[in-house]
CSV table of C-alpha atoms in Angstrom, one decimal:
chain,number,residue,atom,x,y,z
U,1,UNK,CA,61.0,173.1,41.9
U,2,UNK,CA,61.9,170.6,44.4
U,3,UNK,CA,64.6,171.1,46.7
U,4,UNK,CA,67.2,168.5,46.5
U,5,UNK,CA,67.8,166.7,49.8
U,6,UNK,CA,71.4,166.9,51.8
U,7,UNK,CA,74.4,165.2,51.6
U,8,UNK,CA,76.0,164.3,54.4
U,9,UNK,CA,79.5,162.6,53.4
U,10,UNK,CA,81.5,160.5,55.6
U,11,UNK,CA,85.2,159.6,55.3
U,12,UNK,CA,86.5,156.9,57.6
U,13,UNK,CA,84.4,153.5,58.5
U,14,UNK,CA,86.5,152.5,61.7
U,15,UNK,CA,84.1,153.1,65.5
U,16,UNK,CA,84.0,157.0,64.5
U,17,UNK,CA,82.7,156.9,61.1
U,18,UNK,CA,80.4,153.8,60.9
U,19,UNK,CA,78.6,154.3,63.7
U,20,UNK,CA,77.8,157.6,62.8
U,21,UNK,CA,76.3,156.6,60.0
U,22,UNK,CA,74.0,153.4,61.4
U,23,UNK,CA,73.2,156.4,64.0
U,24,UNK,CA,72.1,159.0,61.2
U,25,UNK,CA,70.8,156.7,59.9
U,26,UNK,CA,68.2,155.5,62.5
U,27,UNK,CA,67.1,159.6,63.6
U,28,UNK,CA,63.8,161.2,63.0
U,29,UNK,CA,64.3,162.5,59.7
U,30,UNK,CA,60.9,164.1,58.7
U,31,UNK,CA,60.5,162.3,55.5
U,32,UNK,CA,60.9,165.7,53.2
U,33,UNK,CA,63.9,166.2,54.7
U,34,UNK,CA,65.6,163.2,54.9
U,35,UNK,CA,69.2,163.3,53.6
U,36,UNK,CA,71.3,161.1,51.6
U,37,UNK,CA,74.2,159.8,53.8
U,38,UNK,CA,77.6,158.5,51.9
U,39,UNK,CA,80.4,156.5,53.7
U,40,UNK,CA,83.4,156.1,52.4
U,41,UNK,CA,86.6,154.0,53.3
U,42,UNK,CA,89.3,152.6,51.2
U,43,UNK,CA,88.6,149.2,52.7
U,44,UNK,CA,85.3,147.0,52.0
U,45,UNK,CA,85.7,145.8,55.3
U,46,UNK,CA,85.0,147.6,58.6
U,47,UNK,CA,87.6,146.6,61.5
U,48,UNK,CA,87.0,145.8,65.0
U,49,UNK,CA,90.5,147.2,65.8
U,50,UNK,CA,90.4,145.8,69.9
U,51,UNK,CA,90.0,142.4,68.6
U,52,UNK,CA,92.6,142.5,65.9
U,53,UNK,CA,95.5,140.9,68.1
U,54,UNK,CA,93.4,138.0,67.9
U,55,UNK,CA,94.1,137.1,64.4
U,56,UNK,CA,97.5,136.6,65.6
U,57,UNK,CA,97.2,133.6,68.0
U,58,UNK,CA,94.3,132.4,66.2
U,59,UNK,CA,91.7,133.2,68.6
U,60,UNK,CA,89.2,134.5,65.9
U,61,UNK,CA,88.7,134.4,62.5
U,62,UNK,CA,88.5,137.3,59.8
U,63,UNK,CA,84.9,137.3,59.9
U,64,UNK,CA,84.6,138.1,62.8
U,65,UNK,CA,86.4,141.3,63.5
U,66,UNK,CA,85.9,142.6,59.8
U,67,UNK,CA,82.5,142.3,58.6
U,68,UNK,CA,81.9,143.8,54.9
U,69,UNK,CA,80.4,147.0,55.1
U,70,UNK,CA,77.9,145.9,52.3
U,71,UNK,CA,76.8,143.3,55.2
U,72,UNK,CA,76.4,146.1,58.1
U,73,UNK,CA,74.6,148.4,56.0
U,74,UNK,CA,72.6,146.1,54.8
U,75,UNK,CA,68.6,147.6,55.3
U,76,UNK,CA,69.9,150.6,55.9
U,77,UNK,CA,69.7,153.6,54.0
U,78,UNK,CA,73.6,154.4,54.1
U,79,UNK,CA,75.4,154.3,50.8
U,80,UNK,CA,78.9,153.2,51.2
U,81,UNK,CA,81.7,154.1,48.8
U,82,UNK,CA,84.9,152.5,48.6
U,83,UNK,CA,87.5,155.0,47.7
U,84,UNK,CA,90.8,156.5,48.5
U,85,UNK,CA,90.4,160.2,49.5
U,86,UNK,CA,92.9,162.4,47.4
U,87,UNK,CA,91.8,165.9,48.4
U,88,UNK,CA,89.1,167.7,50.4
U,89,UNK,CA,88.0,171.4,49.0
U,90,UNK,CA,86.6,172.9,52.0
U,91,UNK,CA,85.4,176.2,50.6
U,92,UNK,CA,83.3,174.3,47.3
U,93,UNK,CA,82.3,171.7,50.0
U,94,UNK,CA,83.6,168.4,47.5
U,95,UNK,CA,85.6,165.6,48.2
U,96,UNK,CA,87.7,164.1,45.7
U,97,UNK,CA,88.5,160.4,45.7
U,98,UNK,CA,91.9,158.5,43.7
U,99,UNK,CA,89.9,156.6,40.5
U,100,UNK,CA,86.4,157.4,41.8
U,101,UNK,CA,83.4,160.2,41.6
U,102,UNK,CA,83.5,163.5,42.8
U,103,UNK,CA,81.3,164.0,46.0
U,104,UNK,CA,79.5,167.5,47.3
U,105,UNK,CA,78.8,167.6,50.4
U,106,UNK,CA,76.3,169.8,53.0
U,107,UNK,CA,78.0,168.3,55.7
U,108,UNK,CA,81.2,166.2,55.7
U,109,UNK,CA,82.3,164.2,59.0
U,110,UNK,CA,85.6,163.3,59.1
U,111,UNK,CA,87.1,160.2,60.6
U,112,UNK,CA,89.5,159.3,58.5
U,113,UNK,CA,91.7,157.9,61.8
U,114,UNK,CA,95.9,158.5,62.2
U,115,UNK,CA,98.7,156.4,60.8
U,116,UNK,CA,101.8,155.3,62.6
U,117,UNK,CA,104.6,157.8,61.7
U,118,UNK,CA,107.4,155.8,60.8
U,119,UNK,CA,109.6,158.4,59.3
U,120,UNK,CA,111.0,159.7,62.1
U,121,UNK,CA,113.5,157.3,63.0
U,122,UNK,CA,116.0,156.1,59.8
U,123,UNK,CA,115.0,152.4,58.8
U,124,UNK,CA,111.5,152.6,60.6
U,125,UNK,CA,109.4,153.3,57.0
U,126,UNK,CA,111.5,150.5,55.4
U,127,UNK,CA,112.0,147.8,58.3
U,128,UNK,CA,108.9,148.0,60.7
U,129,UNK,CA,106.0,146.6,60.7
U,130,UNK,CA,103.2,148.9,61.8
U,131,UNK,CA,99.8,147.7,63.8
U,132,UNK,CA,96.6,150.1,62.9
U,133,UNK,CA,94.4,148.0,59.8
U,134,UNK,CA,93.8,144.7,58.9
U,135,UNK,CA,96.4,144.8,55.8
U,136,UNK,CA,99.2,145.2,58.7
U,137,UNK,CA,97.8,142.5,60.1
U,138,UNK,CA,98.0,140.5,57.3
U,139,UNK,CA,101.5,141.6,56.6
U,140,UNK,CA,102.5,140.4,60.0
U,141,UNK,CA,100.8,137.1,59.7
U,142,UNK,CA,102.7,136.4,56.3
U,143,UNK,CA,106.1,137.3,58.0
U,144,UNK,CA,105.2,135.3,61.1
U,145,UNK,CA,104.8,132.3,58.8
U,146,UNK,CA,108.1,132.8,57.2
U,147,UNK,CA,110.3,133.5,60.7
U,148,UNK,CA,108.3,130.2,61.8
U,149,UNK,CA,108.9,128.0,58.7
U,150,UNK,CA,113.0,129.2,58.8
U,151,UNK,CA,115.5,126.8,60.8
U,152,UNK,CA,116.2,129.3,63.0
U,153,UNK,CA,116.3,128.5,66.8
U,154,UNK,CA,115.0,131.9,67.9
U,155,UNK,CA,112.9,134.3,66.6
U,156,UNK,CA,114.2,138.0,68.1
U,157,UNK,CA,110.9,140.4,68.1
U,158,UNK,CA,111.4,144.0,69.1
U,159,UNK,CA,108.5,146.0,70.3
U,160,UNK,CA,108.9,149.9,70.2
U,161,UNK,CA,106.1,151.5,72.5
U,162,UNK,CA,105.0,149.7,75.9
U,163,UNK,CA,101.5,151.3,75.4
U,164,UNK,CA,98.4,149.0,75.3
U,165,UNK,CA,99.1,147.9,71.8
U,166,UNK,CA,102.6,147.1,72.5
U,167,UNK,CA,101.9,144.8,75.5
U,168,UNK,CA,98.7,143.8,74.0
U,169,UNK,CA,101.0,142.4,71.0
U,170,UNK,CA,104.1,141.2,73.2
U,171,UNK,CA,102.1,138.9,75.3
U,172,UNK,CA,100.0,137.5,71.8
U,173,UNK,CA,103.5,136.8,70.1
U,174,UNK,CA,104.7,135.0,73.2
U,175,UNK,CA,102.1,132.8,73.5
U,176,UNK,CA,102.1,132.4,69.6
U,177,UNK,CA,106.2,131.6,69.4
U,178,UNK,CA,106.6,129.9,72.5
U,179,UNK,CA,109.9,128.6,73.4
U,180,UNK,CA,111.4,130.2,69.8
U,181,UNK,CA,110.2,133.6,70.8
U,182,UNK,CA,112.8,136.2,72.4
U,183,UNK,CA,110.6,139.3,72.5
U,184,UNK,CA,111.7,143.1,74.1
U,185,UNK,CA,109.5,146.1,74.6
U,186,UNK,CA,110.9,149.2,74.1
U,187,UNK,CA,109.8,152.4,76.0
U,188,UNK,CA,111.2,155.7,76.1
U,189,UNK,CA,109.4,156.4,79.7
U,190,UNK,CA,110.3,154.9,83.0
U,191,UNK,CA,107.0,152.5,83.1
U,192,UNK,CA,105.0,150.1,80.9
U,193,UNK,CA,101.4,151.8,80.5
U,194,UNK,CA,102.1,154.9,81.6
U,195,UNK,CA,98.4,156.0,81.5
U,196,UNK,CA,97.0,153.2,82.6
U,197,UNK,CA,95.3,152.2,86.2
U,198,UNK,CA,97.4,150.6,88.5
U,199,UNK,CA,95.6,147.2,88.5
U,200,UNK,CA,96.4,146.6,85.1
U,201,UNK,CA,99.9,148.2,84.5
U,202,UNK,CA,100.7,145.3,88.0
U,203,UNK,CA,98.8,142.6,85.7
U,204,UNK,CA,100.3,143.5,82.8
U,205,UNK,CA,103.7,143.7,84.1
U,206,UNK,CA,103.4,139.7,85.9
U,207,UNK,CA,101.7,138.9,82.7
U,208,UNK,CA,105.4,139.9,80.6
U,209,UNK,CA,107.6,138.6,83.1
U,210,UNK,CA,105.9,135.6,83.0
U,211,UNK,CA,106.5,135.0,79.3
U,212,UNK,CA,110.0,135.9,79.9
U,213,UNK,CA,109.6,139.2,77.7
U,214,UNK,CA,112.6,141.7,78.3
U,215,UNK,CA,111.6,145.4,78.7
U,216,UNK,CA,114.0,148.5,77.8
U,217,UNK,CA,112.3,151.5,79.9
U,218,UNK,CA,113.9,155.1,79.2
U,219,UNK,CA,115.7,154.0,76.2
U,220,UNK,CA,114.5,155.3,72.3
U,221,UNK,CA,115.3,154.0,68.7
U,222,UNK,CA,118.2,155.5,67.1
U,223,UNK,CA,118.0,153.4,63.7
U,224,UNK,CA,116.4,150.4,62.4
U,225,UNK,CA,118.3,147.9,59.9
U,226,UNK,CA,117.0,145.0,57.9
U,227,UNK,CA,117.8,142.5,61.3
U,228,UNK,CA,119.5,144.7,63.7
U,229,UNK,CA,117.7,147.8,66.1
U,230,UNK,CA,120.2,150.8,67.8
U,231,UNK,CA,118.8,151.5,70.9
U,232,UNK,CA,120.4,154.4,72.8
U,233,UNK,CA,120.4,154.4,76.7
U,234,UNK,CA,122.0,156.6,79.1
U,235,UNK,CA,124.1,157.7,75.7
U,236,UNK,CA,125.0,154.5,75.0
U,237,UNK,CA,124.3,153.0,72.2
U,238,UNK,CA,123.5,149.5,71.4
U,239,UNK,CA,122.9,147.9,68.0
U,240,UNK,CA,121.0,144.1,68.9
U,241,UNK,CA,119.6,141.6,66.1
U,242,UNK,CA,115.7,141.2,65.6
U,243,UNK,CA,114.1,139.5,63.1
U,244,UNK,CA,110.8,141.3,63.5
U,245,UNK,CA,110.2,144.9,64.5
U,246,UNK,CA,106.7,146.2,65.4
U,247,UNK,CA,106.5,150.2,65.7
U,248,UNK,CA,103.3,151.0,67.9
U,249,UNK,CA,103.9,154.6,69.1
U,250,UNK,CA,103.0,157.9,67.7
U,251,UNK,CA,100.0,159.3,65.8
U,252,UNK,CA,99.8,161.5,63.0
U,253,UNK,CA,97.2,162.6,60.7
U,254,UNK,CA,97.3,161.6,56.8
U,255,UNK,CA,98.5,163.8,54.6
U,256,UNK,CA,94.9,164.3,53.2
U,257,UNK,CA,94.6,166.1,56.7
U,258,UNK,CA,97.3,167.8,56.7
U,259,UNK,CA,97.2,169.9,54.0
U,260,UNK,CA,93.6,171.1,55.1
U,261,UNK,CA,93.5,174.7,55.9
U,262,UNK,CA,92.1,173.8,59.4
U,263,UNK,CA,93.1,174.7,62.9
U,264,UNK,CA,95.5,171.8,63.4
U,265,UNK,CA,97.6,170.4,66.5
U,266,UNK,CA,101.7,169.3,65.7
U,267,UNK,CA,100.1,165.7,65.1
U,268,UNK,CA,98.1,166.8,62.3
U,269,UNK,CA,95.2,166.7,64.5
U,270,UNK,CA,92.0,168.9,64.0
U,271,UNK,CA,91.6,170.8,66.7
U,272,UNK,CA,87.1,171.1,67.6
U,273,UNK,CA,84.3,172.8,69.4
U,274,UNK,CA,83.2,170.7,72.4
U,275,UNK,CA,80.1,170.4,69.4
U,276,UNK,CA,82.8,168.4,67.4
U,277,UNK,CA,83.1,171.1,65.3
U,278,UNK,CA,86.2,172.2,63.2
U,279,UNK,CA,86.8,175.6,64.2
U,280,UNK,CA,85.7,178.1,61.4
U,281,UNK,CA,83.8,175.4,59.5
U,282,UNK,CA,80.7,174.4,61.4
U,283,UNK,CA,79.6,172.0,58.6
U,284,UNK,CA,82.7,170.2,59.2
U,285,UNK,CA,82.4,167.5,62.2
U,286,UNK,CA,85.8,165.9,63.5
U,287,UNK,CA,85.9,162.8,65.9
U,288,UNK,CA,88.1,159.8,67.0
U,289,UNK,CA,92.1,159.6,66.1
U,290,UNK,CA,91.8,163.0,64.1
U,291,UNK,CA,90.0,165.1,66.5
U,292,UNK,CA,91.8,167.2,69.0
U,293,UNK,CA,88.6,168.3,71.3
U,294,UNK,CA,88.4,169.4,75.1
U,295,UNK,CA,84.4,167.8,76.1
U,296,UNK,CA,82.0,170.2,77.6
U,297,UNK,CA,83.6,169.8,80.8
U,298,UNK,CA,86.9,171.0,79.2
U,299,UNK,CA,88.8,167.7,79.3
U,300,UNK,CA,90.5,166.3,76.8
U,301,UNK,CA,89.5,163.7,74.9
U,302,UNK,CA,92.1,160.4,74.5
U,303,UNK,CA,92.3,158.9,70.9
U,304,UNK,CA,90.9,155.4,71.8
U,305,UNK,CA,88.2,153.6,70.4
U,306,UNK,CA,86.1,154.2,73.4
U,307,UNK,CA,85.9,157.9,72.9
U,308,UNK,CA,85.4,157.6,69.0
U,309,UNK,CA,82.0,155.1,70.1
U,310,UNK,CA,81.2,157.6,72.6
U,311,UNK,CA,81.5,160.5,70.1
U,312,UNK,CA,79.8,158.9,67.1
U,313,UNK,CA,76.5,159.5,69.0
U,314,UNK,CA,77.4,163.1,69.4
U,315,UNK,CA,78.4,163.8,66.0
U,316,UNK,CA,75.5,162.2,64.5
U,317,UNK,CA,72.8,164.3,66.6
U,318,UNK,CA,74.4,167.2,66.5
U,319,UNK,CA,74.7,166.6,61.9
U,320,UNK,CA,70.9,166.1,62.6
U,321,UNK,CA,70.3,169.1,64.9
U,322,UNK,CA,72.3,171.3,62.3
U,323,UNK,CA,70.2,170.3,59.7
U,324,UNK,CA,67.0,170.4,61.6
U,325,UNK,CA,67.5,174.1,63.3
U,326,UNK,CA,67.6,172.2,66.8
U,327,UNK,CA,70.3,173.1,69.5
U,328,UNK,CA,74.1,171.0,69.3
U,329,UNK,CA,74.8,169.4,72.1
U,330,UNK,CA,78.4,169.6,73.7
U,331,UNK,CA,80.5,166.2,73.8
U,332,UNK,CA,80.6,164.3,77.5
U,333,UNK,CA,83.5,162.2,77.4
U,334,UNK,CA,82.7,159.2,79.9
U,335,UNK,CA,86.0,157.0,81.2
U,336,UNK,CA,84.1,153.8,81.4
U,337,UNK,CA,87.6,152.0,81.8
U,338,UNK,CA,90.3,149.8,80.3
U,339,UNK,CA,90.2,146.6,79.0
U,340,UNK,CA,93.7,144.8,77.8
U,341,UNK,CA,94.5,141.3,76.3
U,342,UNK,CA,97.4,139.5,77.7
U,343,UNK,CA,98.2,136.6,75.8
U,344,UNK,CA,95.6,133.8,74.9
U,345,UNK,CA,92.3,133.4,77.1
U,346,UNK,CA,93.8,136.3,79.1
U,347,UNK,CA,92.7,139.6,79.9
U,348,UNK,CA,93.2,142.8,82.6
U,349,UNK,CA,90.1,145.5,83.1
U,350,UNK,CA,89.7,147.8,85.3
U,351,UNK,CA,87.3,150.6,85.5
U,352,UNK,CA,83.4,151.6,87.0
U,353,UNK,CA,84.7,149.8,90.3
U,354,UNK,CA,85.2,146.6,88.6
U,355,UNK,CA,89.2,145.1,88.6
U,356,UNK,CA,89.0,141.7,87.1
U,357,UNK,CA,92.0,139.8,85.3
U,358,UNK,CA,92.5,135.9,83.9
U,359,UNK,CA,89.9,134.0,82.3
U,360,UNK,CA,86.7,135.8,84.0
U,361,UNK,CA,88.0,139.1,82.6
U,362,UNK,CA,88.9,137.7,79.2
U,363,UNK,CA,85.7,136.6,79.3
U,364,UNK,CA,84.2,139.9,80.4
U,365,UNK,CA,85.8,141.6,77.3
U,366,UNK,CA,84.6,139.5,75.0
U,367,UNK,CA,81.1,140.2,75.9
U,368,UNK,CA,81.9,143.9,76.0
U,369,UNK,CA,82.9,143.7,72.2
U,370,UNK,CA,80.3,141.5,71.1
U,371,UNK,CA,77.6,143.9,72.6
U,372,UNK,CA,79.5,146.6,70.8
U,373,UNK,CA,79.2,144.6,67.1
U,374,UNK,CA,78.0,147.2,64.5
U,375,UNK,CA,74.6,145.0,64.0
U,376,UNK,CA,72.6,142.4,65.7
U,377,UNK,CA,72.7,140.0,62.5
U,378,UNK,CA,76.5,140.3,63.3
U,379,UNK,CA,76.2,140.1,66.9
U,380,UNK,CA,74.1,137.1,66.9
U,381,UNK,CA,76.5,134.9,64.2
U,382,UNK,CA,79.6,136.4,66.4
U,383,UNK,CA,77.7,135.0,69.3
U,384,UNK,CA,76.6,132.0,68.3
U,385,UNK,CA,80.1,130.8,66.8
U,386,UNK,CA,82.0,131.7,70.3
U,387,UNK,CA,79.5,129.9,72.1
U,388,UNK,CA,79.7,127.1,69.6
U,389,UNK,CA,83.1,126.7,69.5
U,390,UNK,CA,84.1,125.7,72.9
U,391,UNK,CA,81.9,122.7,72.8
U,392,UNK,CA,83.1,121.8,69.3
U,393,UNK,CA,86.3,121.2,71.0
U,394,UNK,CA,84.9,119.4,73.8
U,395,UNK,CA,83.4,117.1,71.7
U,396,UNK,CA,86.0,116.6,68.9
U,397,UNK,CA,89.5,117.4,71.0
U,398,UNK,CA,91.9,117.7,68.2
C-alpha cells in the first residue's frame, strides 16, 4: 500500500506565509517523500505591505505591490487556495474554510497576520479607517476622492499612532492634499517613533514640520464621531472636526486565533519555541504578526515585515527537518535596520552603519524592496517599469 505523501497547510500569504511556501517549496525533498504544500489566503493577491503607502500619492501601481498569487506560484509546485478560514481543529489536525473544502493537515503554519483593534475606543469600528491590506487601501483611495471632489477648503485628517505607519501615511497624505490638507498625528507617548533610531525619528520629525503637520504627543482618543475626534490631554478634553481618521496602533490576533486552545499573549498572540513552535503542538509552526517568540538568543522578536522574511526561512527548514528526522534549528533574529517613506521621492534609513535620507535613500529602499519581490519574473517587470518610467517622463513631460 502506498503511503500517501504530507500535507503541509499554510494560512496567511503576506512575507510570513508566501515565502515559506516558495522556500518549501525549493528544499531537497527526496522525491518519495515529497509533500503536497497548500496556501491559503482570502485574497488572490499577495501584498507588498512597505510599499502600499505608494498607492496613495500614486507612486506605483497595483501591479506592482500585489502580484496574483496564481502569477508567483506559477512553476512551482505550491497549491494555493483562496478561502476564508472559519475554524482550526488542532487535535484532528483540519482546517475549515467559510464556502470552501475541508483541509487535513501534517503540518499547518500559521501566518494569518493581526488586524487593527478598533473596538476599543467608541466610534473607532464605525468611523476609522484602518491601514493593514490592500481593500483598506482601496477604501481610503475612494474616500480620498470624495473629500477631494467636495467644495470644501480644507480637508482635516487625524492620524492616531505616530509609529512608522502613521508618519509614513501623514507625510504621503501631505504631499497628496497639499495646500487643502490639515493633518495631526496623534500619540499617546511623549515622542514620534518611539522605537526608532535617532537618525530617523530627527528626519522624520523635519520631514512633518515641514509639511506643516500638527502632532498631539501624550494625548489618547476618547471617542470618534462621524466628523469630530475627543482627544483627552492632561484631563482635558477636546472634541476637533476631521474629515478623515486613520487608526494605525494596536495589534490583535483574529478571532480564528483566538479561540485556539494555544498558549496565547493578551494580544491574541501565539506564544513559540525559539523553533517557531506553538508550545504543546510541535506540528504547529507560528511566525510574523501572530507569533510571540524570544530567538535563540532570547530576544524578542518585533512584528515587522523584516522579521516575518527573516523567519519564513526558519519555519520552512525546520517544517522540512520535522519531516525529514533532521535537527530544528533555533530562530536568529537579525536587526538589519529601518527604512521609512516620507512623502514622495522621500525616504529615512538607518541601520548596518548606513544613515541615508532624501532622494539617495528613497532610492536605496526601492532597490531593497525590489530585491525582496517574491520572484524574479516579478522582479524583472517591477524593474524594468521603474527604470522605464523616469525616462518616459523625460521624454513626454506631461
Amino acid at each position: 500500500m502506498t503511503q500517501q505523501p504530507a500535507r503541509i497547510c499554510i494560512l496567511g500569504g503576506g512575507f510570513g506565509g508566501l515565502y515559506t511556501a516558495l522556500r518549501l517549496s525549493q528544499l531537497p525533498w527526496e522525491k518519495a517523500s515529497k509533500p503536497e504544500i497548500v496556501l491559503v489566503d482570502k485574497s488572490d493577491r499577495f501584498v507588498f505591505t512597505p510599499l502600499l503607502y505608494e498607492l496613495l500619492t500614486g507612486e506605483l501601481q497595483t501591479w506592482e505591490i500585489a502580484p496574483p498569487f496564481a502569477e508567483i506560484l506559477n512553476n512551482t509546485e505550491v497549491r494555493f487556495c483562496q478561502g476564508v478560514v472559519a475554524g482550526i481543529d488542532v487535535e484532528q489536525h483540519r482546517v475549515y474554510l467559510q464556502d470552501g473544502p475541508e483541509i487535513p493537515y501534517d503540518k499547518l503554519v500559521l501566518a494569518l497576520g493581526g488586524e487593527s483593534p478598533l473596538d476599543i475606543v467608541p466610534g473607532a469600528s464605525s468611523y476609522a479607517f484602518s491601514f493593514r491590506t490592500l481593500s483598506d487601501a482601496y477604501r481610503l483611495e475612494e474616500r480620498l476622492r470624495v473629500l477631494e471632489a467636495s467644495e470644501a477648503d480644507k480637508i482635516r485628517v487625524a492620524i492616531v499612532g505616530a509609529g512608522y505607519c502613521g508618519v509614513e501615511l501623514a507625510c504621503k497624505l501631505a504631499d497628496r492634499l497639499g495646500e487643502r490638507g490639515r493633518l495631526r498625528l496623534i500619540e499617546q507617548s511623549d515622542r514620534i517613533l518611539r522605537t526608532s533610531p535617532e537618525f530617523n525619528r530627527e528626519t522624520a520629525r523635519k520631514a512633518i514640520e515641514a509639511r506643516g503637520i500638527w502632532i498631539d504627543l501624550e494625548t489618547t482618543v476618547d471617542s470618534i464621531g462621524p466628523d469630530t475626534i475627543s482627544l483627552l490631554y492632561k484631563s482635558q478634553l477636546d472634541t476637533i472636526p476631521a474629515e478623515l481618521i486613520l487608526w494605525t496602533v494596536g495589534m490583535q490576533g483574529s478571532a480564528v486565533v483566538r479561540n485556539l486552545p494555544l498558549k496565547q499573549n493578551q494580544r491574541s498572540q501565539l506564544t513559540t519555541t525559539p523553533t517557531l513552535q506553538a508550545i504543546d503542538h510541535p506540528e504547529i509552526f507560528v511566525l510574523g504578526d501572530l507569533a510571540d517568540c524570544r530567538d535563540g538568543e532570547g530576544q524578542q522578536v518585533p512584528d515587522s515585515a523584516q522579521a516575518a522574511y527573516q523567519q519564513s526561512d526558519f519555519a520552512a527548514w525546520n517544517v522540512w527537518a520535522s519531516l525529514c528526522d533532521r535537527p530544528l534549528l533555533s530562530f536568529q533574529y537579525q536587526n538589519l535596520g529601518e527604512m521609512l517613506t516620507l512623502g514622495t521621492d522621500s525616504a529615512t534609513i538607518s541601520g548596518m552603519g548606513v544613515q541615508l535620507d532624501g532622494q539617495l535613500a528613497y532610492l536605496a529602499r526601492r532597490l531593497a524592496y525590489l530585491y525582496r519581490m517574491p520572484n524574479s519574473e516579478h522582479q524583472l517587470r517591477v524593474g524594468v517599469n521603474w527604470i522605464a518610467n523616469p525616462i518616459l517622463e523625460l521624454i513626454n513631460p506631461s
